[in-house]
Coordinates of C-alpha atoms and ligand atoms in Angstrom, one line a residue:
X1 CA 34.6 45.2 22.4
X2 CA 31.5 43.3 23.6
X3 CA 29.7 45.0 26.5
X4 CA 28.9 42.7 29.2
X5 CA 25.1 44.0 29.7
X6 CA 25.9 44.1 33.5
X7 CA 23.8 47.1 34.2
X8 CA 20.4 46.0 35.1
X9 CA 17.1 47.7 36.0
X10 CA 13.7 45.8 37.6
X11 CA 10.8 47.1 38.8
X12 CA 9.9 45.3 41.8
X13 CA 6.4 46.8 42.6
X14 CA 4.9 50.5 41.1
X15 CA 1.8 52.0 42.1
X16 CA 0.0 53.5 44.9
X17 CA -0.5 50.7 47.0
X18 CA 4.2 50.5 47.2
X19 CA 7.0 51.2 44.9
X20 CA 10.7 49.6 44.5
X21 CA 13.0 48.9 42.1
X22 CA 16.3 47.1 41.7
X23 CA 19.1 49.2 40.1
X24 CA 22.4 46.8 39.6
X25 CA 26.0 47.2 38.0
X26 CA 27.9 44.4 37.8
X27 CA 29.6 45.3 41.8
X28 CA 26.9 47.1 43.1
X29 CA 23.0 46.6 43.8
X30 CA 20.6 49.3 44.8
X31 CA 17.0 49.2 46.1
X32 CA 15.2 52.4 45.6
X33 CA 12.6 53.0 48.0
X34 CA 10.9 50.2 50.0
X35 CA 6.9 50.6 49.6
X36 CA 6.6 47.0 49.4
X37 CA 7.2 44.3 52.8
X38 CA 10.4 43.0 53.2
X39 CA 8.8 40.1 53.0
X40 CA 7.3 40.7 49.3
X41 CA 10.7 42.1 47.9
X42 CA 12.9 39.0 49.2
X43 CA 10.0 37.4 47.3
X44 CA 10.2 39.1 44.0
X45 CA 14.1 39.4 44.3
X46 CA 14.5 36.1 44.0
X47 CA 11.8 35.2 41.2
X48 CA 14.4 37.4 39.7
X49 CA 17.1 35.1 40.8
X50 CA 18.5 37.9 42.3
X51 CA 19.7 37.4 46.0
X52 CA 19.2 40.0 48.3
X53 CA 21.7 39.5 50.3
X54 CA 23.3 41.4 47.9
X55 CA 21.8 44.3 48.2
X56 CA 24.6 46.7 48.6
X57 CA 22.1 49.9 49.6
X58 CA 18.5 51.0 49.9
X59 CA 17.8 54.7 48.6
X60 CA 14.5 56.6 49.3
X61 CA 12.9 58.8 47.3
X62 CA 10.4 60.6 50.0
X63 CA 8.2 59.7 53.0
X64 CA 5.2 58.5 51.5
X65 CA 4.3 54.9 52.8
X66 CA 4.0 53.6 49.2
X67 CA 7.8 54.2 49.5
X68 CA 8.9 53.3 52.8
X69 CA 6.2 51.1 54.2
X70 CA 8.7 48.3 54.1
X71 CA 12.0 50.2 55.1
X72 CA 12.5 49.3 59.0
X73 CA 12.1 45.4 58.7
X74 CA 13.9 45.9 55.1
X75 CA 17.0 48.1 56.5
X76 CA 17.0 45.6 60.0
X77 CA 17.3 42.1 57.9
X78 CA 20.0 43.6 55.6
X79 CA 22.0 45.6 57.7
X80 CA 22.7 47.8 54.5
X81 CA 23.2 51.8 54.3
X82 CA 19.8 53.0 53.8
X83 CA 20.2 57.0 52.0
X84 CA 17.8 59.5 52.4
X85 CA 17.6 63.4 52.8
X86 CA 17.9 64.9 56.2
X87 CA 14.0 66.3 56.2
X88 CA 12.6 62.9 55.0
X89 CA 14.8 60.7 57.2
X90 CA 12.8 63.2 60.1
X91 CA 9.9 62.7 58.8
X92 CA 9.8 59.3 58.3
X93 CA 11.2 58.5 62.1
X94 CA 8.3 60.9 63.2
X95 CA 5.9 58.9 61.4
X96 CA 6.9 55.8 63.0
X97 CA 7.6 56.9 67.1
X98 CA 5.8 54.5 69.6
X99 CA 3.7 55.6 72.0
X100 CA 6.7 56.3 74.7
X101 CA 7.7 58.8 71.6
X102 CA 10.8 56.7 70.6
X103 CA 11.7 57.1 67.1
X104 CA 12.7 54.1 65.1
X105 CA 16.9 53.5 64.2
X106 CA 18.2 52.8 60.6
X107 CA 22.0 51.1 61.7
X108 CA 23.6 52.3 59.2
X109 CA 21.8 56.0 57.9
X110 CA 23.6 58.0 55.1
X111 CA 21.9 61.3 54.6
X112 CA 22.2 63.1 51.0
X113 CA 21.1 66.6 49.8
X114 CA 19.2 66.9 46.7
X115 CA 21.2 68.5 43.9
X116 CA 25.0 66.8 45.4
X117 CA 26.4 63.5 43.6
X118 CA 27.1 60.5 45.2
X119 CA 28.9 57.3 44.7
X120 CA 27.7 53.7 46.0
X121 CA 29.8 51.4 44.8
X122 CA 30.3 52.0 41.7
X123 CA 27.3 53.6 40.4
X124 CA 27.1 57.0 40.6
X125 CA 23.6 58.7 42.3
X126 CA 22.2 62.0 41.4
X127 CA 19.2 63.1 43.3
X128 CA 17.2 65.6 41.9
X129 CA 14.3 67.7 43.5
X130 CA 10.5 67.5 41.9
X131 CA 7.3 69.0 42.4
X132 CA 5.5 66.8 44.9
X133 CA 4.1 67.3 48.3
X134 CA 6.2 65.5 50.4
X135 CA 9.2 67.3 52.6
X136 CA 11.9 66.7 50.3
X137 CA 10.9 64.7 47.6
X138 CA 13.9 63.4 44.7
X139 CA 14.0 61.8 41.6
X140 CA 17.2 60.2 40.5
X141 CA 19.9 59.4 37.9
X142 CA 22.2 56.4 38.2
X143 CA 25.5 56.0 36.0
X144 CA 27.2 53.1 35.6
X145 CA 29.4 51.3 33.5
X146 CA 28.3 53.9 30.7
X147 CA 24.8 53.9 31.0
X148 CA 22.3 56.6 32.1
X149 CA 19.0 55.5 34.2
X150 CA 16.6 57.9 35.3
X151 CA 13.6 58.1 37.4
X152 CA 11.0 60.4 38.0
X153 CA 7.8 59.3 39.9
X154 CA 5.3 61.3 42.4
X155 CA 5.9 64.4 40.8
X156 CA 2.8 67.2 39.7
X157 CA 4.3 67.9 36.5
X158 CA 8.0 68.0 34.9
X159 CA 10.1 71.1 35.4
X160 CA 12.8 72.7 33.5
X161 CA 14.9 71.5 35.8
X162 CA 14.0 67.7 36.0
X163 CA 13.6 67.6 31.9
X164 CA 17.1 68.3 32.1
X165 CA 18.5 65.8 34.5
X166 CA 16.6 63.3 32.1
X167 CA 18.0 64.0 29.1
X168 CA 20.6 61.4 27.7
X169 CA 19.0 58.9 29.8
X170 CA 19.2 55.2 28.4
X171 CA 16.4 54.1 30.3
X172 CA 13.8 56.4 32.0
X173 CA 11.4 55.5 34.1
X174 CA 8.5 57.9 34.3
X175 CA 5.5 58.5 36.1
X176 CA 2.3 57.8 34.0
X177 CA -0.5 58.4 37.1
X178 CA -3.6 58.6 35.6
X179 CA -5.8 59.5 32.4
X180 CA -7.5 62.8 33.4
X181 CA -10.7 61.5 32.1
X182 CA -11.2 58.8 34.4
X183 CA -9.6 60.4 37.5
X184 CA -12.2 62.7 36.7
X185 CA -15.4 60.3 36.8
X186 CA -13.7 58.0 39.1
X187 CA -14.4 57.3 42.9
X188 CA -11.9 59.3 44.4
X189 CA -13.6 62.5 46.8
X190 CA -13.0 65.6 45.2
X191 CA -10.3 66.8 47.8
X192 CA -8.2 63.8 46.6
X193 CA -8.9 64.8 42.7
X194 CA -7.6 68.1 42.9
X195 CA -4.6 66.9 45.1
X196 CA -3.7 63.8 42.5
X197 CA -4.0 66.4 39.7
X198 CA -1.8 69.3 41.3
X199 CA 1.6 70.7 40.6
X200 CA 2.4 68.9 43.9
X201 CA 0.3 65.1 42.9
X202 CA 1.0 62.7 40.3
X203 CA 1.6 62.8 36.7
X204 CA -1.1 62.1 34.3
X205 CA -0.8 60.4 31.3
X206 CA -1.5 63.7 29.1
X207 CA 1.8 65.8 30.8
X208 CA 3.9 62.7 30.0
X209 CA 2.8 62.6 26.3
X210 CA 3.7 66.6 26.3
X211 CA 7.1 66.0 27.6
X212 CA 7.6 63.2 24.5
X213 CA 6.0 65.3 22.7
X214 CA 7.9 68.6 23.2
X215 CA 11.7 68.7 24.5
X216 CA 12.3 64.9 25.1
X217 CA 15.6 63.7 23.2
X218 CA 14.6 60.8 22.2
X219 CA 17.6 58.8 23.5
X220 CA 16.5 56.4 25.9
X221 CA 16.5 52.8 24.4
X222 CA 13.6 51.7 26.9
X223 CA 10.6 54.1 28.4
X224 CA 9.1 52.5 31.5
X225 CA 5.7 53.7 32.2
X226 CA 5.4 53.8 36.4
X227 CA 3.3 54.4 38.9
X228 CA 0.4 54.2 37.4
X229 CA -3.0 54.3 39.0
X230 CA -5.4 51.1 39.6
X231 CA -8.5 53.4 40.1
X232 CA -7.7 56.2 37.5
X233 CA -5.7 54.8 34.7
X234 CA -5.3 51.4 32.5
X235 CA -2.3 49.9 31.7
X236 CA -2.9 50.1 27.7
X237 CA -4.5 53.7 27.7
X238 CA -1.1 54.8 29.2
X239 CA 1.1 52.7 26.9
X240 CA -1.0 53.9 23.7
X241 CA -0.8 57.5 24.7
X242 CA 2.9 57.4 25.2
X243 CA 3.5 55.9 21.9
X244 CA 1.2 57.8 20.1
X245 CA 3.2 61.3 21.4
X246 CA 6.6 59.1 20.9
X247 CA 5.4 58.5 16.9
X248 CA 4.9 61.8 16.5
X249 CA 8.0 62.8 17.3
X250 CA 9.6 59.8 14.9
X251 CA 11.1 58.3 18.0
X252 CA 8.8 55.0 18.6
X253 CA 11.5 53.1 16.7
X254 CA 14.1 53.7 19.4
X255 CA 11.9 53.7 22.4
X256 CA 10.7 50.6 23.5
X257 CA 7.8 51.3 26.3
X258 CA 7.1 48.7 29.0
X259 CA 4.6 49.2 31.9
X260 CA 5.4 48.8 35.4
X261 CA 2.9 46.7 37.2
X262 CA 2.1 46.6 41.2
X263 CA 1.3 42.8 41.4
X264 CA 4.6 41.4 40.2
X265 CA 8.4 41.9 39.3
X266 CA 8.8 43.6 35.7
X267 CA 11.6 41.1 34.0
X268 CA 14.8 42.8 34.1
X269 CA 15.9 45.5 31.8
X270 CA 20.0 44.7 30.9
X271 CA 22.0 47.1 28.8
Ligands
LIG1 ZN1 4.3 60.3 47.0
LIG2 ZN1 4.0 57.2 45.4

């Protein structure tokens, strides 16, 4: 039988200035986070020609406003669930009180534990917990008509534990922050350095290529490189360092790398 390549991932907007992406089955349509305006993601939905008034749900991955600077005005004009863990839903609303102390309302909040399925329509959700320093930062798998997606951004390195949600993923999206080299000469202060480079900041191009290097399993059809920095990194120094480490291995040939941009909507992935 003919699979109906329903099962569709874009990246709306990746990097440090917001982050969201578009996870879709065929019933169901996801945002995951919200670091972009409302504004700018209705805008890229629909160069997608996808309408968001569709959107079924809006999942966040932490509190950092690259990934919720968007989510009030973004959760108000839907009127969609919006799913986040108990410690970042808190910490978000805290973020955001006015000046009388009032917290802002999400209509329709679904809170989630890291570690615990869950089901949106009919993709299936798995968050997972990474090394990061937020309060309860997750990365995620989605499942959905037989197809594995994963996502792991904002995270210091790549634990045990996360290299083993990833594996059998058909597409992973992984962070590829920054080439040590340049985050080292760059502009950033040298509090921010050491931060972006910790087990708790961002991953750089070199840990990626060790994970494709070392215990990756080489099944994802399509790597997408994410997150990356504007300051501290270059689109094609990330690309050729994840290919080299996925040649090594033999595995170029089934991986097919695309890199996430900030300025514009990546053209959908379907499988
Ligand atoms: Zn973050
Ligand atoms: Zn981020």
């Amino acid at each position: 039988m003919l699979r109906r390549m329903s099962v569709r991932l874009s990246m709306l907007a990746s990097g440090s200035q917001g982050n969201c992406a578009l996870v879709a089955s065929s019933q169901t349509r996801i945002l995951v986070d919200a670091g972009i305006s409302c504004r700018e993601i209705f805008k890229r939905l629909r160069s997608l020609s996808e309408d968001p008034s569709a959107i079924s749900a809006i999942l966040i991955t932490h509190e950092h406003s690259d990934h919720v600077y968007g989510l009030a005005t973004l959760a108000k004009k839907l009127r969609v669930p919006v799913f986040l863990t108990a410690a970042t839903h808190a910490a978000w609303s805290r973020a955001l009180r006015n000046e009388n102390g009032e917290r802002p309302q999400l209509e329709k909040l679904e809170k989630f534990e890291s570690g615990h399925r869950f089901e949106i329509g009919d993709i299936e959700v798995k968050p997972f917990t990474i090394p990061h320093d937020a309060v309860d930062p997750v990365g995620f798998t989605f499942r959905a008509e037989g197809v594995k997606i994963s996502l792991a951004t904002d995270l210091g390195y790549l634990p045990v534990n996360v290299r083993d949600h990833l594996r059998g993923s058909d597409v992973l999206i992984m962070e590829s922050n920054h080439d040590l080299e340049m985050l080292r000469g760059g502009p950033y202060p040298w509090v921010v350095k050491q931060r972006v480079a910790s087990n708790v900041g961002h991953l750089s191009n070199a840990k990626l290529a060790d994970f494709f290097d070392g215990d990756y399993d080489n099944s994802a059809a399509f790597v997408v490189l994410a997150h990356l920095s504007e300051q501290n990194n270059h689109p094609e120094i990330a690309r050729r360092e994840a290919e080299r480490a996925l040649a090594r291995r033999g595995g170029l040939f089934n991986n097919r790398v695309l890199v996430a941009t900030q300025s514009e909507a990546m053209p959908p992935i379907r499988l």
